[in-house]
Coordinates of C-alpha atoms in Angstrom, one line a residue:
M9 CA 0.0 0.0 0.0
T10 CA 1.4 3.4 -1.0
A11 CA 1.7 6.4 1.4
L12 CA -1.1 8.1 -0.5
E13 CA -3.4 5.1 -0.1
K14 CA -2.7 4.9 3.6
Q15 CA -3.5 8.6 4.0
Q16 CA -7.0 7.8 2.6
K17 CA -7.7 5.6 5.6
K18 CA -9.5 7.9 8.0
I19 CA -8.9 7.9 11.8
S20 CA -11.7 8.9 14.1
V21 CA -10.4 10.3 17.4
I22 CA -12.9 10.1 20.2
I23 CA -12.5 12.3 23.3
P24 CA -14.9 12.5 26.3
V25 CA -14.7 15.9 28.0
Y26 CA -15.7 17.0 31.5
N27 CA -14.2 20.1 33.1
A28 CA -10.9 19.8 31.2
E29 CA -10.2 23.5 30.6
K30 CA -6.7 23.1 32.1
Y31 CA -5.4 20.6 29.6
I32 CA -7.7 20.3 26.6
R33 CA -5.6 22.7 24.5
E34 CA -2.5 20.5 25.0
T35 CA -4.6 17.4 24.1
L36 CA -6.0 18.9 20.9
D37 CA -2.8 20.5 19.8
S38 CA -1.0 17.1 20.1
I39 CA -3.6 15.6 17.8
I40 CA -3.9 18.5 15.3
K41 CA -0.1 18.5 14.9
Q42 CA 0.0 14.8 13.8
S43 CA 1.7 14.3 10.5
Y44 CA -1.2 12.0 9.5
K45 CA -3.9 14.4 8.4
N46 CA -7.0 12.3 7.4
L47 CA -8.7 12.7 10.8
E48 CA -12.0 13.5 12.4
I49 CA -11.8 14.6 16.0
I50 CA -15.1 14.0 17.9
L51 CA -15.3 15.6 21.4
I52 CA -18.3 14.7 23.6
D53 CA -18.9 17.3 26.3
N54 CA -20.5 15.7 29.4
G55 CA -21.9 18.9 30.9
S56 CA -18.7 20.7 31.8
K57 CA -19.1 23.5 34.3
D58 CA -15.8 25.2 33.3
R59 CA -14.7 26.8 30.0
S60 CA -14.0 23.5 28.2
P61 CA -16.9 24.0 25.7
D62 CA -15.8 27.6 24.9
I63 CA -12.2 26.5 24.2
I64 CA -13.4 23.6 22.0
Q65 CA -15.7 25.8 20.1
K66 CA -12.8 28.1 19.1
Y67 CA -10.9 25.0 17.9
E68 CA -14.0 23.8 16.0
A69 CA -14.3 27.2 14.2
K70 CA -10.6 27.0 13.1
Y71 CA -10.3 23.3 12.3
P72 CA -13.0 21.6 10.1
E73 CA -12.0 18.1 11.4
I74 CA -13.0 19.0 14.9
H75 CA -16.7 18.3 16.0
M76 CA -18.1 18.9 19.5
I77 CA -21.3 17.2 20.5
E78 CA -23.4 17.2 23.7
G79 CA -23.1 14.1 25.8
S80 CA -25.6 12.5 28.1
G81 CA -23.8 13.2 31.3
K82 CA -23.5 9.4 32.0
G83 CA -19.7 9.2 32.0
P84 CA -16.8 8.5 29.6
G85 CA -18.1 5.1 28.5
A86 CA -21.4 6.5 27.3
S87 CA -19.5 9.4 25.6
R88 CA -17.2 7.0 23.8
N89 CA -20.2 4.9 22.6
R90 CA -21.8 8.1 21.2
G91 CA -18.5 8.8 19.4
L92 CA -18.4 5.3 18.1
K93 CA -21.8 5.6 16.6
L94 CA -21.0 8.9 14.9
A95 CA -17.5 7.9 13.7
K96 CA -16.9 7.6 10.0
G97 CA -13.2 6.5 10.2
D98 CA -11.7 3.2 9.2
Y99 CA -9.8 3.2 12.5
I100 CA -10.7 4.5 16.0
V101 CA -8.4 6.2 18.6
F102 CA -9.6 7.0 22.1
A103 CA -8.0 9.8 24.1
D104 CA -8.8 11.4 27.4
A105 CA -9.2 15.2 27.6
D106 CA -6.3 15.7 30.0
D107 CA -3.7 13.5 28.2
Y108 CA -1.6 14.1 25.1
L109 CA 0.3 12.4 22.3
P110 CA 4.1 12.9 22.6
D111 CA 4.9 11.8 19.0
K112 CA 3.6 13.7 16.0
D113 CA 4.1 10.7 13.8
I114 CA 2.3 8.2 16.0
F115 CA -0.8 7.9 13.8
C116 CA 1.4 7.2 10.8
K117 CA 3.1 4.5 12.8
Y118 CA -0.2 3.1 13.9
I119 CA -1.6 3.0 10.3
N120 CA 1.5 1.5 8.8
L121 CA 1.6 -1.4 11.4
A122 CA -2.1 -2.0 11.1
E123 CA -2.0 -2.2 7.3
Q124 CA 1.2 -4.4 7.3
T125 CA -0.2 -6.9 9.8
D126 CA -3.9 -6.7 9.3
A127 CA -4.3 -6.1 13.0
D128 CA -7.5 -5.3 14.7
I129 CA -5.8 -3.5 17.5
V130 CA -2.4 -1.8 17.4
V131 CA -0.9 -1.2 20.9
S132 CA 1.8 1.3 21.7
N133 CA 3.8 1.8 24.9
Y134 CA 3.0 4.7 27.1
A135 CA 4.3 6.9 30.0
R136 CA 2.6 8.5 33.0
L137 CA 3.0 12.2 33.9
W138 CA 3.4 12.3 37.7
K139 CA 4.1 15.6 39.4
D140 CA 5.6 17.1 36.2
K141 CA 7.8 14.1 35.7
I142 CA 7.5 11.6 32.8
L143 CA 7.6 8.0 34.1
P144 CA 7.8 5.4 31.3
A145 CA 5.6 2.5 32.1
T146 CA 6.6 -1.2 31.9
K147 CA 6.9 -2.0 28.2
H148 CA 4.6 -4.5 26.6
Q149 CA 7.6 -6.5 25.2
S150 CA 7.4 -8.7 28.3
F151 CA 4.3 -10.4 26.9
A152 CA 3.9 -9.2 23.3
L153 CA 5.7 -12.2 21.9
C154 CA 3.6 -14.7 23.9
S155 CA 0.8 -16.5 22.3
P156 CA -2.5 -14.5 22.9
S157 CA -4.1 -17.7 24.3
S158 CA -1.4 -18.1 26.9
E159 CA -1.8 -17.3 30.6
E160 CA 1.3 -15.1 30.4
F161 CA -0.3 -12.9 27.7
R162 CA -3.5 -12.5 29.7
F163 CA -1.9 -11.9 33.1
Q164 CA 0.7 -9.4 32.0
G165 CA -1.4 -7.8 29.3
F166 CA -4.4 -7.1 31.5
F167 CA -3.0 -7.0 35.0
S168 CA 0.7 -6.9 36.0
V169 CA 1.7 -4.7 33.1
G170 CA -1.9 -3.8 32.2
T171 CA -1.3 -2.2 28.7
L172 CA -4.2 -4.1 27.2
S173 CA -6.7 -2.7 29.7
Y174 CA -6.8 0.9 28.6
A175 CA -8.8 2.4 25.8
W176 CA -6.1 4.9 25.1
G177 CA -2.7 4.2 23.5
K178 CA -4.2 2.1 20.8
L179 CA -5.6 2.0 17.3
Y180 CA -8.8 0.0 16.8
R181 CA -10.1 -1.3 13.5
R182 CA -13.7 0.1 13.4
E183 CA -14.9 -2.8 11.3
F184 CA -13.8 -5.3 14.0
L185 CA -15.7 -3.4 16.8
R186 CA -18.8 -3.0 14.6
N187 CA -18.8 -6.7 13.5
H188 CA -18.7 -7.9 17.1
Q189 CA -20.9 -5.1 18.5
I190 CA -18.4 -4.1 21.1
Y191 CA -19.3 -1.0 23.1
F192 CA -18.6 0.3 26.5
A193 CA -20.7 -1.0 29.4
D194 CA -22.6 1.1 31.9
L195 CA -20.1 1.0 34.7
S196 CA -19.0 3.5 37.3
Y197 CA -15.4 3.0 36.1
A198 CA -13.1 0.3 34.6
E199 CA -15.4 0.2 31.6
D200 CA -12.3 0.3 29.3
K201 CA -10.9 -2.9 31.0
L202 CA -14.2 -4.8 30.1
F203 CA -14.2 -3.3 26.6
N204 CA -10.7 -4.6 25.9
M205 CA -11.4 -8.0 27.5
Q206 CA -14.4 -8.3 25.2
C207 CA -12.1 -7.5 22.2
Y208 CA -9.7 -10.2 23.5
I209 CA -12.5 -12.8 23.8
C210 CA -13.5 -12.0 20.2
D211 CA -10.0 -13.1 19.1
A212 CA -8.7 -9.7 18.2
K213 CA -5.5 -9.7 16.3
Y214 CA -2.9 -7.6 18.1
A215 CA 0.2 -5.8 16.8
F216 CA 2.6 -4.0 19.1
L217 CA 4.4 -0.8 18.5
E218 CA 7.6 -0.2 20.6
D219 CA 7.2 3.6 20.5
I220 CA 5.7 5.6 23.3
G221 CA 2.4 6.8 21.8
Y222 CA 0.6 8.3 24.8
I223 CA 1.2 10.3 27.9
Y224 CA -1.3 9.6 30.7
R225 CA -1.6 12.3 33.2
K226 CA -2.3 11.0 36.7
N227 CA -5.2 13.2 37.8
D228 CA -6.3 12.9 41.5
M229 CA -9.8 13.9 40.4
S230 CA -10.1 10.9 38.1
V231 CA -12.6 8.2 39.2
S232 CA -9.8 5.7 38.8
W233 CA -8.0 7.3 41.8
Q234 CA -10.9 8.2 44.0
Y235 CA -12.5 6.3 46.8
R236 CA -15.9 4.9 45.7
P237 CA -18.3 3.2 48.2
D238 CA -19.9 1.3 45.3
S239 CA -16.6 -0.1 44.0
V240 CA -17.2 -3.7 45.0
E241 CA -20.6 -3.7 43.3
N242 CA -19.0 -2.1 40.2
W243 CA -16.3 -4.8 39.9
F244 CA -18.8 -7.7 40.3
K245 CA -21.1 -6.0 37.7
L246 CA -18.0 -6.0 35.4
V247 CA -17.4 -9.7 36.1
Y248 CA -21.0 -10.7 35.4
E249 CA -20.9 -8.7 32.2
L250 CA -17.7 -10.5 31.2
K251 CA -19.2 -13.9 32.0
S252 CA -22.3 -13.1 30.0
W253 CA -20.1 -11.9 27.1
I254 CA -18.2 -15.2 27.1
E255 CA -21.5 -17.2 26.9
K256 CA -22.9 -14.9 24.2
K257 CA -19.9 -15.5 22.0
D258 CA -20.2 -19.3 22.5
K259 CA -16.7 -19.5 24.2
D260 CA -15.8 -22.2 26.7
P261 CA -16.0 -20.6 30.1
K262 CA -13.2 -22.8 31.4
E263 CA -10.8 -21.1 29.1
Y264 CA -11.4 -17.8 30.9
T265 CA -11.6 -19.0 34.5
S266 CA -8.2 -17.6 35.4
L267 CA -9.0 -14.3 33.6
I268 CA -12.0 -13.8 35.9
G269 CA -10.0 -15.0 39.0
Y270 CA -7.1 -12.5 38.4
L271 CA -9.7 -9.7 37.8
L272 CA -11.3 -10.4 41.2
I273 CA -7.9 -10.6 43.0
F274 CA -6.8 -7.3 41.6
A275 CA -10.2 -5.7 42.4
A276 CA -10.2 -7.0 46.0
F277 CA -6.7 -5.8 46.6
F278 CA -7.4 -2.4 45.0
D279 CA -10.6 -1.9 47.1
G280 CA -8.9 -3.1 50.2
K281 CA -6.1 -0.6 49.7
M282 CA -8.6 2.2 49.0
E283 CA -10.6 1.4 52.2
Y284 CA -7.3 1.4 54.2
M285 CA -6.4 4.8 52.9
Q286 CA -9.9 6.3 53.2
H287 CA -10.7 5.1 56.7
K288 CA -7.5 6.2 58.5
K289 CA -5.7 2.9 58.0
S290 CA -8.5 0.9 59.6
L291 CA -8.0 -2.8 59.3
W292 CA -11.7 -3.4 60.1
A293 CA -12.7 -1.4 57.1
V294 CA -10.4 -3.5 54.9
R295 CA -11.7 -6.7 56.5
K296 CA -15.3 -5.6 55.7
V297 CA -14.6 -5.1 52.0
L298 CA -12.6 -8.3 51.7
K299 CA -15.5 -10.2 53.2
K300 CA -17.8 -8.8 50.5
Y301 CA -15.6 -10.4 47.9
G302 CA -15.2 -13.6 49.7
S303 CA -19.0 -14.0 50.4
N304 CA -20.0 -13.5 46.8
P305 CA -20.5 -16.9 45.1
M306 CA -18.5 -16.0 42.0
G307 CA -15.7 -14.6 44.2
R308 CA -15.6 -17.7 46.4
K309 CA -15.4 -19.9 43.3
A310 CA -12.6 -17.8 41.7
F311 CA -10.5 -17.7 44.9
T312 CA -11.0 -21.4 45.6
E313 CA -9.8 -22.3 42.1
L314 CA -6.8 -20.1 42.2
A315 CA -5.9 -21.5 45.6
D316 CA -5.9 -25.1 44.3
R317 CA -2.2 -26.1 44.4
R318 CA -3.0 -29.0 42.0
K319 CA -3.4 -26.3 39.3
K320 CA -0.2 -24.8 38.3
L321 CA -0.2 -21.0 37.6
Q322 CA 1.2 -20.6 34.1
I323 CA 2.9 -17.2 34.8
T324 CA 6.7 -16.7 35.0
Q325 CA 6.9 -13.9 37.7
K326 CA 7.6 -15.7 41.0
L327 CA 6.6 -12.8 43.2
W328 CA 3.2 -12.6 41.5
K329 CA 2.8 -16.3 41.8
I330 CA 3.4 -16.2 45.5
M331 CA 1.1 -13.2 46.1
I332 CA -1.8 -14.6 44.0
R333 CA -1.6 -18.1 45.7
T334 CA -1.4 -16.6 49.2
F335 CA -4.1 -14.0 48.6
S336 CA -6.4 -16.7 47.1
L337 CA -5.8 -19.1 49.9
G338 CA -6.5 -16.4 52.5
M339 CA -9.8 -15.5 50.8
K340 CA -10.8 -19.1 50.4
W341 CA -10.4 -19.8 54.1
R342 CA -11.9 -16.4 55.0
W343 CA -8.8 -15.1 56.8
Y344 CA -10.0 -11.6 56.2
L345 CA -8.3 -9.9 59.1
L346 CA -5.0 -11.6 58.3
M347 CA -5.3 -10.5 54.7
S348 CA -6.1 -7.0 55.9
V349 CA -2.8 -7.0 57.8
G350 CA -1.1 -8.2 54.7
I351 CA -2.5 -5.3 52.6
K352 CA -1.4 -2.9 55.3
I353 CA 2.2 -4.2 55.1
L354 CA 2.2 -4.2 51.3
V355 CA 0.9 -0.6 51.2
S356 CA 3.2 0.6 54.1
C357 CA 6.3 -0.9 52.3
R358 CA 5.0 0.5 49.0
V359 CA 5.2 -3.0 47.5
D360 CA 2.1 -2.2 45.4
E361 CA 4.0 0.7 43.8
R362 CA 7.1 -1.4 43.2
L363 CA 4.9 -3.9 41.3
S364 CA 3.0 -1.2 39.4
D365 CA 3.6 -0.2 35.7
T366 CA 5.9 2.7 36.6
G367 CA 7.5 1.4 39.8
I368 CA 8.0 3.3 43.0
R369 CA 7.3 7.0 42.8
K370 CA 8.9 9.8 44.8
K371 CA 6.5 11.6 47.0

């Protein structure tokens, strides 16, 4: 395919917006300056109370490829769905209104790799912006060469490295999403994790780009970093949606048992940590939330299966193996207070940060 033919492939960039006046200019400038010009940029404003709509309207008047529409106020997932239904591009890129693209050629690189490999999803590396410092995240090379059906690919892709979980930092083939009717579920948060797991279950073909294609700004006001009393319910809703999707696509549920198990372990640890931080380091608050996970039938089943020593965990990282087996065993036997102490120790020693995608961060 010639360079001209590739430029004829349109990319639809979909950006949910809510009170983003501080960063939206930087976001839009990084997209407008892309060397790949066949774009449409769809911004869905979710009832911003600041000057975001005014700023976007000025860009819209200057750049014909920019279109702002009014959202439903139901969150980023609903906004992305609105954008997907309006998009006319051959490919889809999602971005958040407070992030930016560091490489002006990243769309060209996405298109080139997608067309060369016939990929449904092209995944780039990314970095996080933390207190004005760029922290490169763990690169996807650690799992990109693994078979997509392998435990290693799933565990690292969606959990320990996590690159596959996010809607941003990727190029999606619109035809693939449309053919499989993949949209964002109505969740309080983590809807992008479910979206990408649904893509995975539909046997998406992946291609991996080594370049850093996205800068994610850690925003303390983001729902991903805020305490939410309904978090346990949200995670179980996600799990039930995922289970329903597996059945809908006529897949063998046994093939995805570990995927659901890992999801619940990470969710339980995350919620335990958030309860610990929110309630003045109260172990009883952590115990209460862990009990919710352990009392749920799907949670009990998942923890029991992962605790079964007869089943070998097919992942290479020894520390993760030990932590998953120990956590599962504790949840299986309802040692909630002991597990709460374990979470306290891990958080106090910042082990959770050491195992995160960017490693330990300076305060």
